[in-house]
Coordinates of C-alpha atoms in Angstrom, one line a residue:
W1 CA 123.1 109.2 91.7
I2 CA 126.8 109.7 91.9
E3 CA 126.6 112.2 89.1
R4 CA 123.8 114.0 90.9
L5 CA 125.9 114.2 94.1
Q6 CA 128.8 115.7 92.1
A7 CA 126.6 118.2 90.3
T8 CA 125.1 119.5 93.5
G9 CA 128.6 119.8 95.2
V10 CA 128.1 117.1 97.7
I11 CA 131.2 115.2 96.4
C12 CA 134.1 116.2 94.1
P13 CA 137.0 114.3 92.4
V14 CA 140.2 113.9 94.3
Q15 CA 143.7 112.6 93.3
R16 CA 144.6 109.2 94.7
S17 CA 147.7 110.7 96.3
K18 CA 145.6 113.2 98.3
I19 CA 143.4 110.5 100.0
R20 CA 143.9 110.3 103.7
G21 CA 140.9 108.2 104.7
W22 CA 137.9 106.3 103.4
T23 CA 134.2 106.2 103.6
R24 CA 131.5 103.8 102.5
I25 CA 128.7 105.2 100.4
H26 CA 125.4 103.5 99.6
A27 CA 121.8 104.4 98.8
V28 CA 119.0 103.2 101.0
P29 CA 115.5 103.1 99.4
E30 CA 112.7 105.1 101.1
P31 CA 109.5 103.8 99.6
A32 CA 107.3 106.2 101.6
K33 CA 109.1 109.2 100.0
T34 CA 109.7 107.4 96.6
R35 CA 113.4 108.2 96.7
F36 CA 116.8 106.9 97.7
R37 CA 118.6 108.3 100.7
C38 CA 122.4 108.5 100.4
I39 CA 124.2 107.2 103.5
M40 CA 127.9 107.9 103.9
H41 CA 129.6 105.7 106.6
T42 CA 132.8 107.5 107.4
E43 CA 134.6 104.3 108.7
D44 CA 138.0 105.7 109.3
I45 CA 136.9 108.8 111.2
N46 CA 134.3 106.8 113.2
G47 CA 136.9 104.3 114.1
A48 CA 139.4 106.9 115.3
C49 CA 136.9 109.2 117.0
G50 CA 134.9 107.2 119.6
R51 CA 131.8 108.0 121.5
D52 CA 133.9 110.0 123.9
T53 CA 134.3 112.7 121.2
I54 CA 130.5 113.5 121.0
D55 CA 128.2 115.5 123.3
H56 CA 125.2 114.0 125.0
C57 CA 122.2 115.2 123.0
V58 CA 118.8 115.2 124.7
F59 CA 115.7 115.4 122.4
P60 CA 112.0 115.9 123.3
T61 CA 110.3 112.7 124.2
K62 CA 106.8 111.6 122.9
R63 CA 105.5 112.7 126.3
T64 CA 107.1 116.2 126.0
I65 CA 105.7 116.7 122.5
S66 CA 102.3 115.5 123.6
E67 CA 102.2 118.0 126.6
A68 CA 102.9 120.8 124.2
V69 CA 99.2 120.8 123.1
H70 CA 98.5 122.7 126.3
D71 CA 101.0 125.5 125.6
G72 CA 98.9 127.4 123.1
E73 CA 96.4 127.3 120.2
W74 CA 98.9 127.8 117.4
C75 CA 102.2 126.5 116.2
I76 CA 104.7 126.9 113.4
A77 CA 106.9 124.0 112.4
L78 CA 110.1 124.5 110.4
D79 CA 112.4 121.9 108.8
F80 CA 115.8 122.5 107.3
S81 CA 116.3 121.4 103.8
A82 CA 118.9 118.6 103.4
Y83 CA 120.5 119.9 106.6
Y84 CA 123.7 118.0 106.7
Y85 CA 124.5 119.0 103.1
Q86 CA 124.4 122.7 104.3
F87 CA 127.6 122.2 106.2
A88 CA 130.7 122.5 104.0
L89 CA 133.8 120.5 104.8
D90 CA 137.3 121.9 104.6
P91 CA 139.3 120.0 101.8
L92 CA 141.7 118.7 104.4
V93 CA 138.8 117.1 106.2
G94 CA 137.1 115.9 103.1
R95 CA 140.3 114.0 102.1
R96 CA 139.7 111.8 105.1
M97 CA 136.3 110.8 103.6
C98 CA 137.0 109.4 100.2
F99 CA 135.6 106.6 98.1
S100 CA 136.1 105.1 94.6
W101 CA 133.5 104.6 91.9
N102 CA 133.9 103.4 88.4
R103 CA 137.7 103.6 88.6
R104 CA 137.5 107.3 89.8
F105 CA 138.1 108.7 93.3
F106 CA 135.9 111.2 95.1
R107 CA 136.0 113.0 98.4
L108 CA 133.1 114.4 100.5
C109 CA 132.5 118.1 100.3
R110 CA 129.6 118.2 102.8
L111 CA 128.8 116.8 106.2
A112 CA 128.2 113.0 106.1
M113 CA 125.0 111.6 107.5
G114 CA 126.9 108.5 108.7
Q115 CA 129.6 110.5 110.5
R116 CA 129.5 110.0 114.3
Q117 CA 129.8 113.7 115.0
A118 CA 127.3 114.9 112.4
V119 CA 124.3 114.9 114.8
D120 CA 126.4 117.0 117.3
V121 CA 127.3 119.6 114.6
A122 CA 123.8 119.9 113.2
N123 CA 122.0 119.9 116.6
A124 CA 124.4 122.5 118.0
S125 CA 123.9 124.8 115.0
T126 CA 120.1 124.6 115.5
M127 CA 120.5 125.4 119.1
C128 CA 122.6 128.5 118.2
L129 CA 120.0 129.7 115.8
L130 CA 117.4 129.3 118.5
D131 CA 119.4 131.2 121.0
F132 CA 117.3 134.3 121.4
P133 CA 114.5 135.4 123.8
H134 CA 111.3 133.5 122.9
E135 CA 107.7 134.8 123.0
S136 CA 106.3 131.3 122.4
K137 CA 105.4 129.3 125.5
R138 CA 107.2 126.2 124.3
V139 CA 110.0 125.8 121.7
L140 CA 111.2 122.3 120.7
S141 CA 113.8 121.1 118.3
I142 CA 115.1 117.8 117.0
I143 CA 118.3 118.3 114.9
D144 CA 116.8 119.8 111.8
N145 CA 113.2 120.3 113.0
V146 CA 111.9 123.2 115.0
L147 CA 108.5 123.8 116.6
F148 CA 107.1 127.0 118.2
V149 CA 103.9 126.7 120.3
G150 CA 101.9 129.6 121.8
T151 CA 99.6 132.4 120.6
R152 CA 99.5 133.2 116.9
D153 CA 101.4 136.4 117.4
A154 CA 104.0 134.8 119.6
V155 CA 104.9 131.9 117.2
T156 CA 104.9 134.3 114.3
S157 CA 107.3 136.6 116.1
D158 CA 109.7 133.8 117.1
A159 CA 109.6 132.1 113.7
W160 CA 110.3 135.4 112.0
T161 CA 113.3 136.0 114.2
F162 CA 114.5 132.4 113.6
I163 CA 114.1 132.8 109.8
Q164 CA 116.1 136.1 109.8
R165 CA 118.9 134.3 111.7
C166 CA 118.8 131.5 109.2
K167 CA 119.1 134.1 106.4
A168 CA 122.1 135.6 108.0
V169 CA 124.0 132.3 107.9
R170 CA 122.5 131.3 104.5
A171 CA 120.6 128.3 105.9
T172 CA 117.7 127.0 103.9
L173 CA 114.3 125.7 105.0
N174 CA 111.7 123.5 103.3
E175 CA 108.7 125.6 104.2
I176 CA 109.8 129.1 103.1
D177 CA 112.5 131.0 101.2
V178 CA 114.4 132.7 103.9
T179 CA 115.9 135.2 101.4
T180 CA 112.5 136.7 100.3
A181 CA 110.2 135.8 103.2
T182 CA 107.9 138.6 104.6
R183 CA 106.3 138.6 108.0
A184 CA 103.0 137.9 106.4
D185 CA 104.5 134.8 104.7
V186 CA 105.6 133.6 108.1
E187 CA 102.3 134.2 109.7
A188 CA 100.7 132.1 107.0
L189 CA 102.7 129.1 108.3
A190 CA 100.8 129.1 111.6
R191 CA 98.7 126.0 112.1
Q192 CA 96.6 124.5 114.8
A193 CA 97.3 120.9 113.9
G194 CA 99.8 118.9 112.0
P195 CA 102.7 116.4 112.3
W196 CA 105.9 117.0 114.2
G197 CA 108.5 114.7 115.8
G198 CA 106.6 111.6 114.7
L199 CA 103.3 112.7 116.3
N200 CA 100.3 114.4 114.9
I201 CA 99.4 117.1 117.4
N202 CA 96.1 119.1 117.5
L203 CA 96.3 122.2 119.6
A204 CA 92.6 123.0 119.2
D205 CA 91.3 119.6 120.4
K206 CA 94.3 119.0 122.7
T207 CA 94.8 115.5 121.2
V208 CA 97.7 113.6 119.7
A209 CA 97.7 110.7 117.2
L210 CA 100.1 108.9 115.0
T211 CA 101.3 110.5 111.8
Q212 CA 99.9 109.2 108.5
K213 CA 103.3 108.0 107.6
V214 CA 103.5 105.7 110.6
V215 CA 100.0 104.3 109.9
D216 CA 100.9 103.7 106.2
K217 CA 104.1 101.9 107.2
T218 CA 102.3 99.8 109.7
R219 CA 99.6 98.9 107.1
Q220 CA 102.1 98.0 104.5
S221 CA 104.1 95.9 107.0
W222 CA 101.0 94.0 108.1
A223 CA 99.9 93.3 104.5
N224 CA 103.3 91.6 103.9
R225 CA 103.2 89.5 107.1
G226 CA 102.9 86.3 105.0
R227 CA 106.4 87.0 103.7
W228 CA 108.0 88.2 106.9
Q229 CA 111.5 87.3 107.8
W230 CA 112.5 87.9 111.4
R231 CA 113.9 91.3 110.5
H232 CA 110.5 92.3 109.1
F233 CA 108.8 91.1 112.3
A234 CA 111.2 93.2 114.4
A235 CA 110.5 96.3 112.3
H236 CA 106.7 95.7 112.7
I237 CA 107.1 95.4 116.5
G238 CA 109.1 98.7 116.4
L239 CA 106.2 100.5 114.8
L240 CA 103.7 99.1 117.3
F241 CA 106.0 100.2 120.2
W242 CA 106.2 103.7 118.7
A243 CA 102.5 104.0 119.1
W244 CA 102.7 103.3 122.8
G245 CA 102.3 106.6 124.6
I246 CA 100.7 108.3 121.6
V247 CA 97.4 106.5 121.2
E248 CA 95.6 104.6 123.9
L249 CA 96.8 101.0 124.1
P250 CA 96.0 98.4 126.7
M251 CA 99.6 97.2 126.9
A252 CA 98.8 94.6 129.7
S253 CA 96.6 92.7 127.3
F254 CA 99.4 92.4 124.8
F255 CA 101.6 90.4 127.2
P256 CA 101.7 87.3 124.9
V257 CA 103.4 89.4 122.3
L258 CA 105.8 90.9 124.8
R259 CA 106.7 87.4 126.0
F260 CA 107.2 86.2 122.5
N261 CA 109.5 89.1 121.8
S262 CA 111.7 87.9 124.6
E263 CA 111.8 84.4 123.1
V264 CA 112.7 85.9 119.7
G265 CA 115.6 87.7 121.4
K266 CA 116.9 84.5 122.8
M267 CA 116.7 82.8 119.4
A268 CA 118.6 85.7 117.8
M269 CA 121.3 85.6 120.4
Q270 CA 121.7 81.8 120.1
A271 CA 122.0 82.1 116.3
L272 CA 124.7 84.8 116.7
A273 CA 126.6 82.5 119.1
D274 CA 126.4 79.6 116.6
E275 CA 127.6 81.9 113.8
R276 CA 130.6 83.0 115.8
R277 CA 131.4 79.4 116.7
A278 CA 131.1 78.2 113.1
R279 CA 133.4 80.9 111.9
G280 CA 135.9 80.7 114.7
L281 CA 135.2 84.3 115.8
P282 CA 135.7 85.7 119.4
D283 CA 132.8 86.1 121.7
D284 CA 132.7 89.9 121.2
A285 CA 132.7 89.7 117.3
M286 CA 129.5 91.0 115.6
P287 CA 129.1 89.1 112.3
A288 CA 126.0 89.4 110.3
N289 CA 123.4 87.3 112.1
P290 CA 121.7 84.8 109.7
F291 CA 118.7 84.6 112.1
W292 CA 117.2 87.8 110.9
R293 CA 116.8 86.6 107.3
Q294 CA 115.1 83.4 108.3
P295 CA 111.3 83.1 107.8
A296 CA 109.4 84.4 110.8
R297 CA 107.1 81.9 112.6
V298 CA 104.8 83.6 115.0
W299 CA 103.2 81.3 117.6
D300 CA 99.5 80.6 117.1
S301 CA 98.8 81.9 120.6
V302 CA 100.5 85.2 119.7
A303 CA 99.0 85.9 116.3
P304 CA 95.5 87.1 117.5
V305 CA 97.0 89.4 120.0
L306 CA 99.5 90.8 117.5
R307 CA 96.5 91.4 115.1
R308 CA 94.6 93.2 117.8
W309 CA 97.5 95.5 118.6
T310 CA 98.1 96.2 115.0
E311 CA 94.4 97.0 114.3
M312 CA 94.4 99.5 117.2
V313 CA 97.4 101.2 115.7
L314 CA 95.8 101.3 112.3
A315 CA 92.6 102.8 113.8
N316 CA 94.8 105.6 115.2
A317 CA 92.1 107.1 117.4
P318 CA 93.3 110.5 118.7
R319 CA 94.1 110.5 122.4
V320 CA 93.1 113.5 124.6
V321 CA 96.1 114.7 126.5
R322 CA 95.2 115.5 130.1
P323 CA 96.8 118.6 131.5
L324 CA 99.4 118.2 134.2
L325 CA 98.1 119.2 137.6
D326 CA 99.8 119.8 140.9
P327 CA 99.7 116.6 142.9
E328 CA 97.3 116.3 145.8
V329 CA 98.9 114.2 148.5
L330 CA 96.9 112.5 151.3
L331 CA 98.9 111.2 154.2
G332 CA 97.4 108.4 156.4
C333 CA 98.7 108.1 159.9
D334 CA 98.4 105.3 162.5
A335 CA 99.0 105.9 166.2
S336 CA 100.5 102.4 166.5
K337 CA 100.9 101.4 170.2
W338 CA 99.8 104.8 171.5
G339 CA 96.1 103.9 171.2

């Protein structure tokens, strides 16, 4: 895959004498997409440029996305293609993001997914492309994903304008070729239901549900529960918590799982403290915690509740989103001693 990155212009060779900083590059498997995702951890830049160098990005919550079903009957969702790789790096910047492979040296030529400022750069660019008067009742975005909700004419008009702005800066989208798109092509993208932002929204039925990807991941995780390590258990709990607020879940009845999670957290922190002590590390050091690779042992009292929660997630029954109404306040008064 190094050769593929070089062939597509994501990396290029660099002389050793030109290197001014390093990055770690590794591939992470994505079984759901049958591919590997290349992660570039720009260690030197991230170490020098702290959190104070980035803006505070606010993205739509599950609740906000759910409420969008009441903003119209139609939507158009657009997704940038390999968005970070669409941002070219100046060679002087790229020389601070280098790595070696097979006795050769390379530098990054495109924005790194692992760079602290990458989300800021990409999200700000999306916001600039969306900076025009909208006809849609609601417009949402999460870094490289955009959603227009409203009437069919309104979402088509906004998507058409957005695509023309993408064309002007040579940005590319997955759903449509911005260089040849016609207005009819854009109108054909209008849908009344589909996935966006991790939710499956239905503008006709005014319901939300989990995406098929989340259901498939949960099913695969549950099928492997006999081989769980604690890290797998934690990942499964993350999937279950994601469903909270999307599908109807009686969270109070899952209290045994929530209590068990607290105990797992205590065990993990104790294992981390023991690892620091064994290696003579300071209290603020963050070595790899061996706890997460130990076999997971779920309490017998917790297992049936965990199964019930999982089965409800796998059932993925669509939830009707009730419209927000103006509150009606009733004020009760007592005359106290006056009576």
